[in-house]
Coordinates of C-alpha atoms and ligand atoms in Angstrom, one line a residue:
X10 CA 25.4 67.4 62.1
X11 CA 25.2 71.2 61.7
X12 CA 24.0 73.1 58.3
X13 CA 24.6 76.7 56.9
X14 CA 21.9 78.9 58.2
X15 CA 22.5 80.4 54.9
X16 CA 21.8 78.1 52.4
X17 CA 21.5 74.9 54.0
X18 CA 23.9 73.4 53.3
X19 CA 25.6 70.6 55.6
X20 CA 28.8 72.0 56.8
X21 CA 32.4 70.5 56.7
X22 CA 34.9 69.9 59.0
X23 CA 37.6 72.6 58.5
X24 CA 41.1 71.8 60.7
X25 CA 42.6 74.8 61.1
X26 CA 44.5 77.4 63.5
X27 CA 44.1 78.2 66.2
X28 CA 40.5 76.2 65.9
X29 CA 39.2 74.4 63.2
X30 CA 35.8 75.5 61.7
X31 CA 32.9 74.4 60.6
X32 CA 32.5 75.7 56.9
X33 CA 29.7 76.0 54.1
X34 CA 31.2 74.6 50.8
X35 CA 28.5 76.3 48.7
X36 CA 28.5 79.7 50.2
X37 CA 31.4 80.2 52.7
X38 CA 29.8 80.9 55.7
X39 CA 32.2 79.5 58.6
X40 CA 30.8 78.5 62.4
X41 CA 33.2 77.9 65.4
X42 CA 32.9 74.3 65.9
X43 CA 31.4 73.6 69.1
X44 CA 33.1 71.2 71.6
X45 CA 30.6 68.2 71.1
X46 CA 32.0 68.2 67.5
X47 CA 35.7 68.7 67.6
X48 CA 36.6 65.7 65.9
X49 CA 36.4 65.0 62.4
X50 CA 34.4 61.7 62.5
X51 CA 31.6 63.0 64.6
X52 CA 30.7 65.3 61.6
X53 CA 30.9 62.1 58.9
X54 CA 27.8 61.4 57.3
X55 CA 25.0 59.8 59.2
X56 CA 24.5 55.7 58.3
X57 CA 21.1 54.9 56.9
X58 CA 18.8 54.0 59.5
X59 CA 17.9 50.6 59.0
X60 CA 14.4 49.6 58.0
X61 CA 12.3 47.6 60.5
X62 CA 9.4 46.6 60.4
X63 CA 7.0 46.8 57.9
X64 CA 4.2 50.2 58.2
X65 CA 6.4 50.9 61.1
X66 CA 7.7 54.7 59.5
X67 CA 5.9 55.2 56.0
X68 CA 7.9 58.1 55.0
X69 CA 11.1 55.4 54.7
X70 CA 9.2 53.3 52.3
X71 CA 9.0 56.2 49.9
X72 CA 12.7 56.3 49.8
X73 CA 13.0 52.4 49.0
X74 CA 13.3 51.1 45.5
X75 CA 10.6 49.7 43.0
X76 CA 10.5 47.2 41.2
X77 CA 8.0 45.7 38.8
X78 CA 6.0 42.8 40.1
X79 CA 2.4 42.7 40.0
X80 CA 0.2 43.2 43.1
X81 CA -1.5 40.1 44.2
X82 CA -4.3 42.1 45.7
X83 CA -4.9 44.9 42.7
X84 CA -3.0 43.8 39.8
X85 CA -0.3 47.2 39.8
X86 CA 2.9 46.4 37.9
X87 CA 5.4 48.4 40.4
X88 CA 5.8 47.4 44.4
X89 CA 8.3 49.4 46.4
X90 CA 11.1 46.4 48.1
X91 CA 13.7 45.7 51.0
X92 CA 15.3 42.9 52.7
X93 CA 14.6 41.9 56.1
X94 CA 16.7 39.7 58.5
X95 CA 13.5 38.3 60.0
X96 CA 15.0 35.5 62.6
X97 CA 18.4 34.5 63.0
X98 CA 21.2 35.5 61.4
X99 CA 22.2 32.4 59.5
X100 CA 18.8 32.7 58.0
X101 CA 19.2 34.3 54.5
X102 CA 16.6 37.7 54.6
X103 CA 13.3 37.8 53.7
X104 CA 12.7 40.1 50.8
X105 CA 9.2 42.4 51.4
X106 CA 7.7 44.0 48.5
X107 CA 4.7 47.0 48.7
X108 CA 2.4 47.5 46.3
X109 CA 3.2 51.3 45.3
X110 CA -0.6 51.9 44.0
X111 CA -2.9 49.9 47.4
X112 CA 0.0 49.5 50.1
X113 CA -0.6 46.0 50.2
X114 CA 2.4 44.1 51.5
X115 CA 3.7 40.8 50.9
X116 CA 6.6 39.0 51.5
X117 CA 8.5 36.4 48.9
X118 CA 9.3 32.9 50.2
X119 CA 12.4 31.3 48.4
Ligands
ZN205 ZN1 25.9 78.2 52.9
ZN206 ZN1 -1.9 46.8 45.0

């Protein structure tokens, strides 16, 4: 994954001759691509890291969405949610929610 040194912008693959560049879509700035990304899929967009375990990185939880449900422990109307695959896979996921206000985290049984 490269960006502009411009304007920050993530770069595109470009095919082209004799060789294919990497080039800024907002500004035009072009690089050489490098031989570690010669091929167009190498450049695709990065898959979302997937969440996994609760507190484990608490920057991803601000990314998550909220939903209203009230905080067992203070009473706040909004908890941040996800889904996780807690045991084995023919077990449906367990849904976690996070209190957005205290942190408090608690899981819904079905
Ligand atoms: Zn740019
Ligand atoms: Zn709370």
């Amino acid at each position: 994954m490269k960006f502009c040194p411009k304007c920050g912008t993530r770069l595109r693959y470009r095919a082209q001759k004799p060789n294919p560049v990497l080039v800024c879509e907002k500004c035009g700035t072009t690089q050489p691509v490098e031989p570690s990304v010669t091929r167009p899929e190498e450049i695709a967009p990065e898959a979302g890291e997937p969440i996994k375990v609760v507190g484990d990185k608490e920057e991803k939880i601000k990314t998550m969405p909220t939903t209203n449900i009230d905080c067992p422990k203070c009473g706040h109307g909004t908890a941040f949610w996800w889904f996780l695959q807690t045991r084995s896979g023919d077990e449906p996921p367990t849904q976690f929610f996070r209190c957005e206000k205290c942190g408090h985290t608690w899981r819904q049984y079905s």
